CSV table of C-alpha atoms and ligand atoms in Angstrom, one decimal:
chain,number,residue,atom,x,y,z
A,1,UNK,CA,14.1,8.2,-25.1
A,2,UNK,CA,14.8,6.5,-22.2
A,3,UNK,CA,10.9,6.3,-20.2
A,4,UNK,CA,11.7,3.2,-17.8
A,5,UNK,CA,13.6,3.1,-15.1
A,6,UNK,CA,14.6,-0.1,-13.1
A,7,UNK,CA,15.6,-0.6,-8.8
A,8,UNK,CA,16.7,-3.4,-8.3
A,9,UNK,CA,15.4,-3.7,-4.4
A,10,UNK,CA,15.0,-7.7,-3.3
A,11,UNK,CA,18.9,-7.7,-1.3
A,12,UNK,CA,18.2,-8.2,2.3
A,13,UNK,CA,20.4,-5.6,3.7
A,14,UNK,CA,22.0,-7.3,6.1
A,15,UNK,CA,24.4,-4.9,7.3
A,16,UNK,CA,21.5,-3.2,8.8
A,17,UNK,CA,20.3,-5.5,10.8
A,18,UNK,CA,18.2,-5.5,13.1
A,19,UNK,CA,16.8,-2.6,11.5
A,20,UNK,CA,15.8,-4.5,8.1
A,21,UNK,CA,14.4,-7.4,9.9
A,22,UNK,CA,10.9,-6.2,8.7
A,23,UNK,CA,11.5,-3.3,7.2
A,24,UNK,CA,13.2,-3.2,3.8
A,25,UNK,CA,16.7,-1.4,3.3
A,26,UNK,CA,15.5,0.9,0.5
A,27,UNK,CA,12.8,2.4,2.9
A,28,UNK,CA,15.5,3.5,5.5
A,29,UNK,CA,14.9,7.3,5.4
A,30,UNK,CA,17.9,10.3,4.5
A,31,UNK,CA,16.1,12.5,7.0
A,32,UNK,CA,12.6,12.4,6.4
A,33,UNK,CA,12.4,10.4,3.1
A,34,UNK,CA,13.1,7.0,1.8
A,35,UNK,CA,16.5,5.7,0.2
A,36,UNK,CA,14.0,4.6,-2.2
A,37,UNK,CA,12.6,8.0,-2.8
A,38,UNK,CA,16.0,9.4,-3.4
A,39,UNK,CA,16.1,7.9,-6.7
A,40,UNK,CA,12.7,7.9,-7.9
A,41,UNK,CA,13.2,11.5,-7.6
A,42,UNK,CA,16.4,11.4,-9.7
A,43,UNK,CA,14.8,9.1,-12.2
A,44,UNK,CA,11.8,11.3,-12.9
A,45,UNK,CA,13.8,14.4,-13.0
A,46,UNK,CA,16.2,12.3,-15.9
A,47,UNK,CA,12.3,11.7,-18.1
A,48,UNK,CA,11.3,8.7,-16.7
A,49,UNK,CA,8.1,8.0,-15.7
A,50,UNK,CA,8.3,4.2,-15.4
A,51,UNK,CA,9.6,3.7,-12.5
A,52,UNK,CA,9.7,-0.9,-12.1
A,53,UNK,CA,11.0,-2.4,-8.9
A,54,UNK,CA,12.0,-5.5,-8.8
A,55,UNK,CA,11.0,-6.5,-5.1
A,56,UNK,CA,11.1,-9.3,-3.0
A,57,UNK,CA,9.2,-11.3,0.5
A,58,UNK,CA,9.2,-8.9,2.4
A,59,UNK,CA,9.3,-5.5,0.8
A,60,UNK,CA,5.5,-4.3,1.0
A,61,UNK,CA,6.1,-1.1,2.4
A,62,UNK,CA,8.2,-0.4,-1.1
A,63,UNK,CA,4.7,-0.6,-2.8
A,64,UNK,CA,2.6,0.9,-0.3
A,65,UNK,CA,5.1,4.5,-0.1
A,66,UNK,CA,4.5,4.7,-4.1
A,67,UNK,CA,0.9,4.4,-3.2
A,68,UNK,CA,-1.9,7.0,-2.2
A,69,UNK,CA,-2.4,6.6,1.7
A,70,UNK,CA,-6.2,7.8,1.4
A,71,UNK,CA,-6.5,7.6,5.9
A,72,UNK,CA,-3.6,9.4,6.2
A,73,UNK,CA,-4.2,11.9,4.0
A,74,UNK,CA,-7.9,13.2,4.8
A,75,UNK,CA,-6.1,13.4,8.5
A,76,UNK,CA,-4.0,15.8,8.1
A,77,UNK,CA,-5.5,17.8,5.3
A,78,UNK,CA,-6.0,21.4,5.6
A,79,UNK,CA,-3.0,21.1,8.2
A,80,UNK,CA,0.6,22.4,7.5
A,81,UNK,CA,1.7,18.7,7.5
A,82,UNK,CA,0.2,18.1,3.9
A,83,UNK,CA,3.1,19.9,2.3
A,84,UNK,CA,5.3,17.3,3.5
A,85,UNK,CA,3.4,14.9,0.9
A,86,UNK,CA,3.7,17.1,-2.0
A,87,UNK,CA,7.4,15.1,-3.7
A,88,UNK,CA,5.8,11.5,-2.7
A,89,UNK,CA,2.3,12.7,-4.3
A,90,UNK,CA,3.7,14.6,-7.5
A,91,UNK,CA,5.7,10.5,-8.2
A,92,UNK,CA,1.9,8.9,-7.6
A,93,UNK,CA,0.6,11.3,-9.5
A,94,UNK,CA,3.2,11.4,-12.8
A,95,UNK,CA,4.5,8.1,-12.9
A,96,UNK,CA,3.8,4.3,-13.1
A,97,UNK,CA,5.2,1.9,-10.5
A,98,UNK,CA,5.3,-1.7,-11.7
A,99,UNK,CA,6.7,-4.3,-10.0
A,100,UNK,CA,7.7,-8.3,-9.8
A,101,UNK,CA,10.0,-10.3,-7.7
A,102,UNK,CA,12.8,-11.7,-7.4
A,103,UNK,CA,12.2,-14.7,-5.3
A,104,UNK,CA,16.1,-15.9,-4.7
A,105,UNK,CA,19.5,-13.7,-3.9
A,106,UNK,CA,20.7,-15.3,-7.9
A,107,UNK,CA,22.6,-11.6,-7.9
A,108,UNK,CA,22.2,-8.7,-9.4
A,109,UNK,CA,22.1,-9.9,-13.3
A,110,UNK,CA,19.2,-12.0,-12.6
A,111,UNK,CA,17.4,-9.5,-10.6
A,112,UNK,CA,18.5,-7.3,-13.9
A,113,UNK,CA,16.4,-10.2,-16.0
A,114,UNK,CA,13.2,-10.0,-13.9
A,115,UNK,CA,12.5,-6.6,-14.9
A,116,UNK,CA,12.4,-7.5,-18.3
A,117,UNK,CA,9.2,-8.4,-18.0
A,118,UNK,CA,8.4,-4.7,-16.5
A,119,UNK,CA,10.5,-3.1,-19.0
A,120,UNK,CA,10.4,-4.9,-22.1
A,121,UNK,CA,12.3,-5.1,-25.0
A,122,UNK,CA,11.8,-2.5,-27.4
A,123,UNK,CA,13.3,0.3,-25.8
A,124,UNK,CA,16.7,1.1,-23.7
A,125,UNK,CA,16.1,1.5,-20.1
A,126,UNK,CA,18.0,2.9,-16.8
A,127,UNK,CA,18.6,1.1,-13.7
A,128,UNK,CA,19.4,2.2,-10.3
A,129,UNK,CA,20.4,1.4,-7.2
A,130,UNK,CA,18.9,3.0,-4.4
A,131,UNK,CA,22.1,2.4,-2.0
A,132,UNK,CA,24.2,4.3,-4.3
A,133,UNK,CA,22.8,8.0,-3.3
A,134,UNK,CA,24.1,10.4,-5.7
A,135,UNK,CA,23.2,14.1,-5.7
A,136,UNK,CA,24.5,17.0,-7.6
A,137,UNK,CA,24.2,20.3,-6.0
A,138,UNK,CA,25.1,22.1,-8.9
A,139,UNK,CA,23.0,20.8,-12.0
A,140,UNK,CA,21.8,17.7,-13.0
A,141,UNK,CA,21.2,14.5,-11.7
A,142,UNK,CA,23.4,11.9,-12.3
A,143,UNK,CA,21.3,9.8,-14.6
A,144,UNK,CA,20.1,12.8,-16.3
A,145,UNK,CA,24.4,13.3,-17.5
A,146,UNK,CA,24.0,9.9,-18.2
A,147,UNK,CA,20.6,10.1,-20.6
A,148,UNK,CA,22.1,13.0,-22.4
A,149,UNK,CA,25.8,10.6,-23.2
A,150,UNK,CA,23.6,7.9,-24.4
A,151,UNK,CA,22.1,10.2,-26.3
A,152,UNK,CA,24.9,10.8,-28.1
A,153,UNK,CA,25.9,7.3,-28.5
A,154,UNK,CA,23.3,5.2,-28.4
A,155,UNK,CA,25.0,2.5,-25.8
A,156,UNK,CA,25.4,1.2,-22.8
A,157,UNK,CA,26.9,3.0,-19.9
A,158,UNK,CA,28.0,2.6,-16.8
A,159,UNK,CA,28.3,5.6,-13.6
A,160,UNK,CA,32.1,5.4,-12.7
A,161,UNK,CA,34.2,7.1,-10.1
A,162,UNK,CA,37.8,6.9,-8.9
A,163,UNK,CA,37.8,4.9,-5.3
A,164,UNK,CA,40.5,4.6,-2.9
A,165,UNK,CA,43.0,0.9,-4.4
A,166,UNK,CA,42.1,-0.7,-1.7
A,167,UNK,CA,38.4,-0.1,-1.8
A,168,UNK,CA,38.5,-1.5,-5.6
A,169,UNK,CA,37.1,-5.1,-4.0
A,170,UNK,CA,33.7,-3.6,-3.4
A,171,UNK,CA,32.6,-2.9,-7.0
A,172,UNK,CA,32.8,-3.5,-10.6
A,173,UNK,CA,35.6,-2.4,-11.7
A,174,UNK,CA,36.4,-1.2,-15.2
A,175,UNK,CA,38.8,-0.1,-17.8
A,176,UNK,CA,39.3,1.5,-21.1
A,177,UNK,CA,40.2,4.6,-23.2
A,178,UNK,CA,38.9,8.1,-22.5
A,179,UNK,CA,37.4,9.3,-25.7
A,180,UNK,CA,36.0,12.7,-24.5
A,181,UNK,CA,36.7,14.0,-21.1
A,182,UNK,CA,34.9,12.3,-18.2
A,183,UNK,CA,33.8,9.8,-20.7
A,184,UNK,CA,35.9,6.1,-21.2
A,185,UNK,CA,35.0,3.7,-23.8
A,186,UNK,CA,35.2,0.1,-22.1
A,187,UNK,CA,37.4,-2.7,-22.9
A,188,UNK,CA,37.3,-4.6,-19.7
A,189,UNK,CA,35.6,-4.9,-16.3
A,190,UNK,CA,36.2,-7.2,-13.6
A,191,UNK,CA,33.3,-7.9,-11.0
A,192,UNK,CA,34.9,-7.2,-7.3
A,193,UNK,CA,38.5,-7.7,-8.1
A,194,UNK,CA,41.0,-8.4,-5.5
A,195,UNK,CA,42.8,-5.5,-5.1
A,196,UNK,CA,46.6,-6.0,-6.4
A,197,UNK,CA,44.5,-7.3,-10.0
A,198,UNK,CA,42.1,-4.7,-10.3
A,199,UNK,CA,42.6,-3.2,-13.7
A,200,UNK,CA,42.0,0.4,-12.3
A,201,UNK,CA,40.4,1.6,-9.6
A,202,UNK,CA,37.2,3.4,-11.8
A,203,UNK,CA,34.8,1.5,-10.1
A,204,UNK,CA,31.2,1.6,-11.1
A,205,UNK,CA,28.4,3.1,-9.1
A,206,UNK,CA,24.6,2.1,-8.9
A,207,UNK,CA,23.9,4.2,-12.4
A,208,UNK,CA,23.2,2.3,-15.7
A,209,UNK,CA,21.5,2.8,-19.0
A,210,UNK,CA,21.4,-0.7,-21.0
A,211,UNK,CA,20.2,-1.6,-24.1
A,212,UNK,CA,17.8,-4.2,-24.4
A,213,UNK,CA,19.8,-6.8,-26.5
A,214,UNK,CA,21.1,-6.7,-22.5
A,215,UNK,CA,18.7,-9.4,-21.9
A,216,UNK,CA,19.8,-11.6,-24.5
A,217,UNK,CA,23.4,-11.3,-23.1
A,218,UNK,CA,22.2,-12.3,-19.4
A,219,UNK,CA,20.6,-15.3,-20.1
A,220,UNK,CA,24.1,-16.7,-22.0
A,221,UNK,CA,26.1,-15.5,-18.9
A,222,UNK,CA,27.1,-17.8,-16.4
A,223,UNK,CA,27.6,-17.0,-12.6
A,224,UNK,CA,30.5,-15.6,-12.0
A,225,UNK,CA,31.6,-13.9,-8.7
A,226,UNK,CA,29.8,-15.7,-5.2
A,227,UNK,CA,28.7,-17.7,-7.8
A,228,UNK,CA,26.0,-14.9,-8.7
A,229,UNK,CA,25.2,-13.9,-12.2
A,230,UNK,CA,26.7,-10.6,-12.6
A,231,UNK,CA,25.6,-7.6,-14.5
A,232,UNK,CA,29.7,-6.7,-14.9
A,233,UNK,CA,30.0,-10.1,-16.5
A,234,UNK,CA,26.9,-9.3,-19.6
A,235,UNK,CA,28.1,-5.8,-20.0
A,236,UNK,CA,31.7,-7.6,-20.5
A,237,UNK,CA,30.5,-9.3,-23.2
A,238,UNK,CA,28.9,-5.7,-24.7
A,239,UNK,CA,32.6,-3.9,-24.2
A,240,UNK,CA,34.4,-6.4,-26.3
A,241,UNK,CA,31.9,-5.1,-28.8
A,242,UNK,CA,32.8,-1.3,-28.2
A,243,UNK,CA,29.3,-1.1,-27.0
A,244,UNK,CA,30.0,0.7,-23.3
A,245,UNK,CA,31.2,3.7,-21.7
A,246,UNK,CA,32.1,4.5,-18.3
A,247,UNK,CA,31.2,8.0,-17.6
A,248,UNK,CA,32.7,10.5,-14.6
A,249,UNK,CA,29.5,11.5,-12.8
A,250,UNK,CA,29.5,15.0,-11.6
A,251,UNK,CA,28.3,15.3,-7.9
A,252,UNK,CA,28.8,13.2,-4.7
A,253,UNK,CA,27.9,9.8,-4.3
A,254,UNK,CA,27.3,7.9,-0.8
A,255,UNK,CA,27.3,4.1,0.3
A,256,UNK,CA,24.3,3.9,1.7
A,257,UNK,CA,24.7,-0.1,1.8
A,258,UNK,CA,27.3,0.6,4.6
A,259,UNK,CA,26.4,2.3,7.8
A,260,UNK,CA,28.9,5.0,7.5
A,261,UNK,CA,28.4,5.9,4.3
A,262,UNK,CA,24.5,6.1,5.2
A,263,UNK,CA,25.5,8.7,8.8
A,264,UNK,CA,27.4,10.3,5.9
A,265,UNK,CA,24.6,11.1,3.8
A,266,UNK,CA,22.3,12.0,6.6
A,267,UNK,CA,25.1,14.2,7.9
A,268,UNK,CA,25.3,15.7,4.3
A,269,UNK,CA,21.4,16.6,3.5
A,270,UNK,CA,21.3,18.1,6.9
A,271,UNK,CA,23.9,20.3,6.5
A,272,UNK,CA,23.4,20.8,2.9
A,273,UNK,CA,20.5,20.2,1.7
A,274,UNK,CA,16.6,21.9,3.0
A,275,UNK,CA,16.6,21.1,6.6
A,276,UNK,CA,13.7,18.7,6.8
A,277,UNK,CA,10.5,20.3,7.0
A,278,UNK,CA,9.3,18.8,10.4
A,279,UNK,CA,12.2,19.8,11.9
A,280,UNK,CA,12.0,23.7,10.5
A,281,UNK,CA,8.2,24.1,11.8
A,282,UNK,CA,9.0,23.1,15.6
A,283,UNK,CA,11.5,26.0,15.5
B,301,G1P,C1,26.7,-3.9,-7.6
B,301,G1P,C2,27.5,-4.6,-8.7
B,301,G1P,C3,29.1,-3.6,-8.8
B,301,G1P,C4,28.8,-2.0,-7.7
B,301,G1P,C5,27.7,-1.9,-7.0
B,301,G1P,C6,27.8,-0.1,-6.9
B,301,G1P,O1,27.8,-4.4,-6.6
B,301,G1P,O2,27.4,-5.7,-8.5
B,301,G1P,O3,29.5,-4.2,-9.9
B,301,G1P,O4,30.0,-1.9,-8.3
B,301,G1P,O5,26.4,-2.9,-6.7
B,301,G1P,O6,27.1,-0.5,-5.7
B,301,G1P,P1,27.0,-5.3,-5.0
B,301,G1P,O7,27.4,-3.1,-4.2
B,301,G1P,O8,25.3,-5.0,-4.8
B,301,G1P,O9,27.6,-5.9,-4.0
């Protein structure tokens, strides 16, 4: 059973300056909901109830968001605004939120390693990068799809999607053999390769299922691309033992770590999802 989901959220979000100068990038809203809440809802819908967040300096708004706000809730009690807090209250009432800090930006592998104290070493766990907003209008969320796959194969799973060849340098990239529809047995993976040296155009998206032995592997992994400890490099060690699957998920993904992707997500949710309740009410 995968009950714990890790949210690396220590990054500075420099691409969104000045908005992220004093506000965590994970709190930027798509319509009325902060990015990280989309991720937490996806994890909750997939059956997780422990949300383990790797934070850093200047990230207290995340902790406050996933807590009761007595004064505010008292103020709006009995008014139509109360319903705007229904979703977040469901998460707060049903999940445990735990936090630790990554003190220095040493890479995603390091951030995940910091999460060891939160998720423990007994069970597999999920990882969601909130920057990658995933949404499947036609069925199960991406993490639930991946957990189903984990339950079948019992090994690490990374979400992948095809990207244009000129974009592969922005991602971890896998190569592998398709063993069933949309499922690849990974035999190579490279963090942000040059476009002409990438093993394929199958890019890793910010959703992972990791087995707890990954912590020992991360410990032994040397810093890689940009001098940072890369989870892609640690997973390559696992892949060489035939223990990593790449899964081409069903649904949409928006790169909300970039302004363009953020705007695209905003437009998509405005057009396709429910319009924000606050706007509907004003009509
Ligand atoms: C991270 C991972 C990369 C992955 C990407 C997905 O990179 O290191 O392998 O493809 O997330 O968003 P980042 O975008 O944090 O630099």
